[in-house]
Amino acid sequence: MDETPVRGRPRSETARRAVLDAALELCRSSGYQALTMKGIAEKAGVGRQTVYRWWPAKQDVLIDALRDLALLRAEQLNPETGDTLSDVRMLLDATFSLTTALTGNALVGLMAEAQHDPELSRRLQGTVIGPRRQALRDLLARGVAGGELSDAAMSLDLAVDFAFGTMWYRLISHHAPVDSELAGQITAALAELLRPDAARGPVPPPAD
Amino acid sequence: MDETPVRGRPRSETARRAVLDAALELCRSSGYQALTMKGIAEKAGVGRQTVYRWWPAKQDVLIDALRDLALLRAEQLNPETGDTLSDVRMLLDATFSLTTALTGNALVGLMAEAQHDPELSRRLQGTVIGPRRQALRDLLARGVAGGELSDAAMSLDLAVDFAFGTMWYRLISHHAPVDSELAGQITAALAELLRPDAARGPVPPPAD
Amino acid sequence: MDETPVRGRPRSETARRAVLDAALELCRSSGYQALTMKGIAEKAGVGRQTVYRWWPAKQDVLIDALRDLALLRAEQLNPETGDTLSDVRMLLDATFSLTTALTGNALVGLMAEAQHDPELSRRLQGTVIGPRRQALRDLLARGVAGGELSDAAMSLDLAVDFAFGTMWYRLISHHAPVDSELAGQITAALAELLRPDAARGPVPPPAD
Amino acid sequence: MDETPVRGRPRSETARRAVLDAALELCRSSGYQALTMKGIAEKAGVGRQTVYRWWPAKQDVLIDALRDLALLRAEQLNPETGDTLSDVRMLLDATFSLTTALTGNALVGLMAEAQHDPELSRRLQGTVIGPRRQALRDLLARGVAGGELSDAAMSLDLAVDFAFGTMWYRLISHHAPVDSELAGQITAALAELLRPDAARGPVPPPAD
DNA sequence: TGTTAACCGAGACGGTACGTCCTGTCTTGGC
DNA sequence: GCCAAGACAGGACGTACCGTCTCGGTTAACA
């Protein structure tokens, strides 16, 4: 293979972990806005240049940290229990369990930052948002194909929006927890909305 | 009454409007993170102290700006057309129309900032989030009371989460617009979920 | 007059003095090399920007500080006691008394820095070096014109070099003090070298 | 003898020369302040550790480089032509010829650095300054002993200060060259000041 | 003719000063 | 008293260099 020959002192895994851990912890305790490259370096007991050497900005540190976490718990995006609704519930459960207190601030802060950083937005879509969204949609589509579900009355895209929208809404607003019970409730609601015999109800008149 | 006798030069309405407009415009064009008290003052052509005199922080400027906007369009949170679903749709329409390009950044940025600012969180709940949420819930509750809807299969709170969660999700993620069509789709979905003859389907077993 | 109308908060004389004093003191105690803009600001209890606002680099701070000192003691470069040698001695005395422990480091450091900073070199020549040198040369020239001295055997320029060269040599090398006694000895030597009846001795053959 | 048996790869003379040359050249072209261990290593095409292994600081590199140069041209500190003034002139010539463009920056920079580094000061005195100074003084003392010169009117120490002070003054201030002509002029002046029949002139009154 | 140990390059490491920018406060003159 | 201007103390930014360290490779004297 074209394994580039390593020259010079190899990268310190200790420093890498210390930085990622410090970033998540600081983000949890003080919030995304207060998160600072300098603060990360000091908390991690690491030189400032060591942070900048590997991550251009605090967003990159956080994304790496989140990816590390996700990899650890990447049970599976595609549970395949045979039953579509069970698969849905397991996917939602697994997803919700990633939105812990440790990661909540980071996720919301990153999403906010992405409002005016298209590149960051693209990366978040590609790593954090997109795969989960696609996985759920695929599950539902499989259910439709198998006859368990029907998208006659409601588009699958909107169904997915319902599920993850509720999650984000609660993550942002904190008016209710994002837990396993919510996963069950959402699964039940999706079952209702996509039940095979559903017919689209009468659409209310436009609001003009 | 205790009308405090005004002394000295009265506050300049011109400066006030210039500051609020500058804040929203800068937030729109450069994002919440890049928004700066100094930047607001310069864009508004106003001394820095003039901004600090009336608003302690950039959040306060934005909240005031948003309130001004909302007041302008506060047709009503409670349309009362006689038909619950029509009322719901109108409320959603009115709400969605406030999440324009001009305000989207500000809303999301404020919500992110509120993650670690309980006071800000409280104020947002009291002004931006809470009233709309309560208004929708009240509409649905009235529909249940009138027999048009039923909360047998799904709690009204979760129904509200579906509606506004989808809105926030799209505001954050930009994968689909927040428009009148969405208002119609959500209304239809709510009608389905809360239809009087709905029965809660079998809940899938827990994932553990 | 075109007195520009002052706008905004006026410059703080307190801060100015604190910076100049801190710079000289730090230069004295730790040396020119260790002198730092950051260090100056901290020692002066002043924001870093306040230093940079008025002085681009540490050299500029030092030059200002030295100028302040020199102005305070600028009795006169041209004593005019009637007797040329007395004038010479007074000029040397006044000059040597400026090369205190407080300023020695600064002077030498600045001169060293000027080795590769033509602009700094020019400014030092114009403020610190040149005027003194010119004043001494003028005094000697006046003595020659008055018949008290003669430049037959030795150019006045070299005579000036002898006087100030010895001063700088001792400032740099510290092998002997730069004090009033030295002023007397140099004056006597100059009197000898420039005595009216001096004739240039036989020049030794070139070394080749 | 205690010749430690050399084991392993011997020190690279190539690297040593490259470092010394790079240091002098960088000091000449960019000045002492801008001289950097990193810069030296890179210019020399040598690892940074190779520089630090042999020289603790940039001063040490320069001193070694200067010593190498001096050794090459160490014609002699003690010419012994039989005539004291000729000897003096040859010594000054040899000394001045070392203060080339290549070494001027290094010398002045080192002297400035020595202001607050007693150890460096001591080493410079022992290698660069002291021996030359002592050699000149010895020459003059020999002349006094032989009756060619007299220290009745002026101490030999001050005479030495005149000679080397002028050199340093011009090295620092660049207002005139340090060349063979200067050596001749200084020799003539010393002959005048130390001529056997000189009598100390009337000392001007103290300035106070 | 291997062994072997010091050499050498490269470059990551924890630090620190750089000069810039923004913060929130203050202090002017003018309106 | 409000307003613009702008100086103030403070702190984070991202860059550059410091001196130390830790790698893989090289190389020459010794065995």
CSV table of N, CA and C in Angstrom, one decimal, chain D residues 6-96:
chain,number,residue,atom,x,y,z
D,6,VAL,N,35.8,6.7,21.6
D,6,VAL,CA,34.7,7.1,20.8
D,6,VAL,C,33.9,5.9,20.3
D,7,ARG,N,32.6,6.0,20.5
D,7,ARG,CA,31.8,4.9,20.0
D,7,ARG,C,30.6,5.5,19.2
D,8,GLY,N,30.1,4.7,18.3
D,8,GLY,CA,29.0,5.2,17.5
D,8,GLY,C,29.5,6.2,16.4
D,9,ARG,N,28.5,6.8,15.8
D,9,ARG,CA,28.8,7.7,14.7
D,9,ARG,C,29.4,9.0,15.2
D,10,PRO,N,30.5,9.4,14.6
D,10,PRO,CA,31.1,10.7,15.0
D,10,PRO,C,30.4,11.9,14.6
D,11,ARG,N,30.6,13.0,15.3
D,11,ARG,CA,29.9,14.2,14.9
D,11,ARG,C,30.2,14.6,13.5
D,12,SER,N,29.2,15.1,12.9
D,12,SER,CA,29.3,15.5,11.5
D,12,SER,C,29.9,16.9,11.4
D,13,GLU,N,31.1,17.0,10.8
D,13,GLU,CA,31.8,18.3,10.6
D,13,GLU,C,30.9,19.1,9.6
D,14,THR,N,30.4,18.5,8.7
D,14,THR,CA,29.5,19.2,7.7
D,14,THR,C,28.4,19.9,8.4
D,15,ALA,N,27.7,19.2,9.3
D,15,ALA,CA,26.6,19.9,10.0
D,15,ALA,C,27.1,21.0,10.8
D,16,ARG,N,28.2,20.9,11.5
D,16,ARG,CA,28.8,21.9,12.3
D,16,ARG,C,29.0,23.2,11.5
D,17,ARG,N,29.7,23.0,10.4
D,17,ARG,CA,30.0,24.2,9.6
D,17,ARG,C,28.8,24.8,9.0
D,18,ALA,N,27.8,24.0,8.6
D,18,ALA,CA,26.6,24.5,8.0
D,18,ALA,C,25.9,25.4,9.0
D,19,VAL,N,25.9,24.9,10.3
D,19,VAL,CA,25.2,25.7,11.3
D,19,VAL,C,25.9,27.0,11.6
D,20,LEU,N,27.2,27.0,11.7
D,20,LEU,CA,27.9,28.2,12.0
D,20,LEU,C,27.8,29.2,10.9
D,21,ASP,N,27.9,28.7,9.6
D,21,ASP,CA,27.8,29.6,8.5
D,21,ASP,C,26.4,30.2,8.4
D,22,ALA,N,25.4,29.3,8.6
D,22,ALA,CA,24.0,29.8,8.5
D,22,ALA,C,23.8,30.8,9.6
D,23,ALA,N,24.3,30.6,10.8
D,23,ALA,CA,24.0,31.6,11.8
D,23,ALA,C,24.6,33.0,11.5
D,24,LEU,N,25.9,33.0,11.1
D,24,LEU,CA,26.5,34.3,10.7
D,24,LEU,C,25.7,34.9,9.6
D,25,GLU,N,25.4,34.1,8.6
D,25,GLU,CA,24.8,34.7,7.4
D,25,GLU,C,23.4,35.3,7.8
D,26,LEU,N,22.6,34.5,8.5
D,26,LEU,CA,21.3,35.0,8.9
D,26,LEU,C,21.5,36.3,9.8
D,27,CYS,N,22.5,36.3,10.7
D,27,CYS,CA,22.7,37.5,11.5
D,27,CYS,C,23.0,38.7,10.7
D,28,ARG,N,23.8,38.4,9.7
D,28,ARG,CA,24.2,39.5,8.8
D,28,ARG,C,23.0,40.1,8.0
D,29,SER,N,22.2,39.1,7.5
D,29,SER,CA,21.1,39.6,6.6
D,29,SER,C,19.9,40.1,7.3
D,30,SER,N,19.6,39.5,8.4
D,30,SER,CA,18.4,39.9,9.1
D,30,SER,C,18.5,40.5,10.5
D,31,GLY,N,19.7,40.4,11.0
D,31,GLY,CA,19.9,41.1,12.3
D,31,GLY,C,19.9,40.1,13.4
D,32,TYR,N,20.5,40.4,14.5
D,32,TYR,CA,20.6,39.5,15.6
D,32,TYR,C,19.2,39.2,16.2
D,33,GLN,N,18.4,40.2,16.3
D,33,GLN,CA,17.1,39.9,16.9
D,33,GLN,C,16.3,38.9,16.2
D,34,ALA,N,16.4,38.9,14.9
D,34,ALA,CA,15.6,38.0,14.1
D,34,ALA,C,16.2,36.7,14.0
D,35,LEU,N,17.4,36.5,14.5
D,35,LEU,CA,18.1,35.2,14.5
D,35,LEU,C,17.4,34.3,15.4
D,36,THR,N,17.2,33.0,14.9
D,36,THR,CA,16.4,32.1,15.5
D,36,THR,C,17.0,30.7,15.5
D,37,MET,N,17.0,29.9,16.5
D,37,MET,CA,17.5,28.6,16.4
D,37,MET,C,16.8,27.8,15.3
D,38,LYS,N,15.5,27.9,15.2
D,38,LYS,CA,14.8,27.3,14.2
D,38,LYS,C,15.3,27.7,12.8
D,39,GLY,N,15.4,29.0,12.7
D,39,GLY,CA,15.9,29.6,11.4
D,39,GLY,C,17.3,29.0,11.0
D,40,ILE,N,18.2,29.0,12.0
D,40,ILE,CA,19.5,28.5,11.8
D,40,ILE,C,19.4,27.0,11.3
D,41,ALA,N,18.7,26.2,12.0
D,41,ALA,CA,18.6,24.8,11.6
D,41,ALA,C,18.0,24.7,10.2
D,42,GLU,N,17.0,25.4,9.9
D,42,GLU,CA,16.4,25.3,8.6
D,42,GLU,C,17.4,25.8,7.5
D,43,LYS,N,18.0,26.9,7.7
D,43,LYS,CA,18.9,27.4,6.7
D,43,LYS,C,20.1,26.5,6.5
D,44,ALA,N,20.5,25.8,7.6
D,44,ALA,CA,21.7,24.9,7.6
D,44,ALA,C,21.2,23.6,7.0
D,45,GLY,N,19.9,23.3,6.9
D,45,GLY,CA,19.5,22.0,6.4
D,45,GLY,C,19.8,20.9,7.4
D,46,VAL,N,19.5,21.3,8.6
D,46,VAL,CA,19.9,20.4,9.7
D,46,VAL,C,18.7,20.3,10.7
D,47,GLY,N,18.6,19.2,11.4
D,47,GLY,CA,17.5,19.1,12.4
D,47,GLY,C,17.7,20.0,13.5
D,48,ARG,N,16.6,20.4,14.1
D,48,ARG,CA,16.7,21.4,15.2
D,48,ARG,C,17.5,20.8,16.4
D,49,GLN,N,17.2,19.5,16.6
D,49,GLN,CA,17.9,18.9,17.7
D,49,GLN,C,19.4,18.9,17.6
D,50,THR,N,19.9,18.8,16.3
D,50,THR,CA,21.3,18.8,16.1
D,50,THR,C,21.9,20.1,16.5
D,51,VAL,N,21.2,21.2,16.4
D,51,VAL,CA,21.7,22.5,16.8
D,51,VAL,C,21.7,22.5,18.4
D,52,TYR,N,20.6,22.2,18.9
D,52,TYR,CA,20.5,22.2,20.4
D,52,TYR,C,21.5,21.3,21.1
D,53,ARG,N,21.8,20.2,20.4
D,53,ARG,CA,22.7,19.2,21.0
D,53,ARG,C,24.0,19.8,21.3
D,54,TRP,N,24.5,20.7,20.4
D,54,TRP,CA,25.8,21.2,20.6
D,54,TRP,C,25.9,22.7,21.1
D,55,TRP,N,24.8,23.4,20.9
D,55,TRP,CA,24.8,24.8,21.4
D,55,TRP,C,23.5,25.1,22.1
D,56,PRO,N,23.6,25.5,23.4
D,56,PRO,CA,22.3,25.7,24.1
D,56,PRO,C,21.5,26.9,23.6
D,57,ALA,N,22.1,27.9,23.0
D,57,ALA,CA,21.4,29.0,22.6
D,57,ALA,C,22.1,29.7,21.4
D,58,LYS,N,21.4,30.6,20.8
D,58,LYS,CA,21.9,31.2,19.6
D,58,LYS,C,23.2,32.0,19.9
D,59,GLN,N,23.3,32.5,21.1
D,59,GLN,CA,24.6,33.2,21.4
D,59,GLN,C,25.8,32.3,21.3
D,60,ASP,N,25.6,31.0,21.7
D,60,ASP,CA,26.7,30.1,21.7
D,60,ASP,C,27.1,29.7,20.3
D,61,VAL,N,26.1,29.6,19.4
D,61,VAL,CA,26.4,29.4,18.0
D,61,VAL,C,27.2,30.5,17.5
D,62,LEU,N,26.8,31.8,17.8
D,62,LEU,CA,27.5,32.9,17.2
D,62,LEU,C,28.9,33.0,17.8
D,63,ILE,N,29.0,32.8,19.1
D,63,ILE,CA,30.4,32.9,19.7
D,63,ILE,C,31.3,31.8,19.0
D,64,ASP,N,30.8,30.6,18.8
D,64,ASP,CA,31.6,29.6,18.2
D,64,ASP,C,32.0,30.1,16.8
D,65,ALA,N,31.0,30.6,16.1
D,65,ALA,CA,31.3,31.1,14.7
D,65,ALA,C,32.3,32.2,14.7
D,66,LEU,N,32.2,33.1,15.6
D,66,LEU,CA,33.1,34.2,15.7
D,66,LEU,C,34.5,33.6,16.0
D,67,ARG,N,34.6,32.7,16.9
D,67,ARG,CA,35.9,32.2,17.3
D,67,ARG,C,36.5,31.5,16.1
D,68,ASP,N,35.7,30.7,15.4
D,68,ASP,CA,36.3,30.1,14.2
D,68,ASP,C,36.9,31.1,13.2
D,69,LEU,N,36.1,32.2,13.0
D,69,LEU,CA,36.6,33.3,12.1
D,69,LEU,C,37.9,33.8,12.7
D,70,ALA,N,37.9,34.2,14.0
D,70,ALA,CA,39.0,34.8,14.6
D,70,ALA,C,40.3,33.9,14.5
D,71,LEU,N,40.1,32.6,14.7
D,71,LEU,CA,41.2,31.7,14.7
D,71,LEU,C,41.8,31.7,13.3
D,72,LEU,N,40.9,31.8,12.3
D,72,LEU,CA,41.5,31.8,10.9
D,72,LEU,C,42.4,32.9,10.7
D,73,ARG,N,42.0,34.1,11.3
D,73,ARG,CA,42.8,35.3,11.0
D,73,ARG,C,43.7,35.7,12.2
D,74,ALA,N,43.9,34.8,13.1
D,74,ALA,CA,44.6,35.2,14.3
D,74,ALA,C,46.1,35.4,14.0
D,75,GLU,N,46.4,36.3,13.1
D,75,GLU,CA,47.8,36.5,12.7
D,75,GLU,C,48.6,36.6,14.0
D,76,GLN,N,48.3,37.6,14.7
D,76,GLN,CA,48.8,37.6,16.1
D,76,GLN,C,48.3,38.9,16.9
D,77,LEU,N,48.1,38.6,18.1
D,77,LEU,CA,47.7,39.7,19.0
D,77,LEU,C,49.0,40.5,19.4
D,78,ASN,N,50.1,39.9,19.2
D,78,ASN,CA,51.3,40.6,19.6
D,78,ASN,C,52.4,40.6,18.5
D,79,PRO,N,52.3,41.6,17.7
D,79,PRO,CA,53.1,41.7,16.4
D,79,PRO,C,54.6,41.7,16.7
D,80,GLU,N,55.0,42.5,17.6
D,80,GLU,CA,56.4,42.6,17.9
D,80,GLU,C,57.3,43.0,16.7
D,81,THR,N,57.1,44.2,16.2
D,81,THR,CA,57.9,44.7,15.1
D,81,THR,C,59.1,45.4,15.6
D,82,GLY,N,59.2,45.6,16.9
D,82,GLY,CA,60.3,46.4,17.5
D,82,GLY,C,59.8,47.8,17.8
D,83,ASP,N,58.9,48.4,17.0
D,83,ASP,CA,58.5,49.7,17.2
D,83,ASP,C,57.1,49.7,17.8
D,84,THR,N,56.9,50.3,19.0
D,84,THR,CA,55.6,50.2,19.7
D,84,THR,C,54.5,50.7,18.8
D,85,LEU,N,54.6,51.9,18.3
D,85,LEU,CA,53.5,52.4,17.5
D,85,LEU,C,53.2,51.6,16.3
D,86,SER,N,54.2,51.0,15.7
D,86,SER,CA,53.9,50.1,14.6
D,86,SER,C,53.1,48.9,15.1
D,87,ASP,N,53.5,48.4,16.2
D,87,ASP,CA,52.8,47.2,16.8
D,87,ASP,C,51.4,47.6,17.1
D,88,VAL,N,51.2,48.8,17.6
D,88,VAL,CA,49.8,49.3,18.0
D,88,VAL,C,49.0,49.3,16.7
D,89,ARG,N,49.5,49.9,15.7
D,89,ARG,CA,48.8,50.1,14.5
D,89,ARG,C,48.4,48.7,13.9
D,90,MET,N,49.4,47.8,13.9
D,90,MET,CA,49.1,46.4,13.4
D,90,MET,C,48.0,45.7,14.2
D,91,LEU,N,48.1,45.9,15.5
D,91,LEU,CA,47.0,45.3,16.3
D,91,LEU,C,45.6,45.9,16.0
D,92,LEU,N,45.6,47.2,15.9
D,92,LEU,CA,44.3,47.8,15.5
D,92,LEU,C,43.8,47.4,14.2
D,93,ASP,N,44.7,47.3,13.2
D,93,ASP,CA,44.4,46.9,11.9
D,93,ASP,C,43.8,45.5,11.9
D,94,ALA,N,44.5,44.6,12.6
D,94,ALA,CA,44.0,43.2,12.6
D,94,ALA,C,42.7,43.1,13.3
D,95,THR,N,42.5,43.9,14.3
D,95,THR,CA,41.2,43.9,15.1
D,95,THR,C,40.1,44.4,14.2
D,96,PHE,N,40.4,45.6,13.6
D,96,PHE,CA,39.3,46.2,12.8
D,96,PHE,C,38.9,45.3,11.6
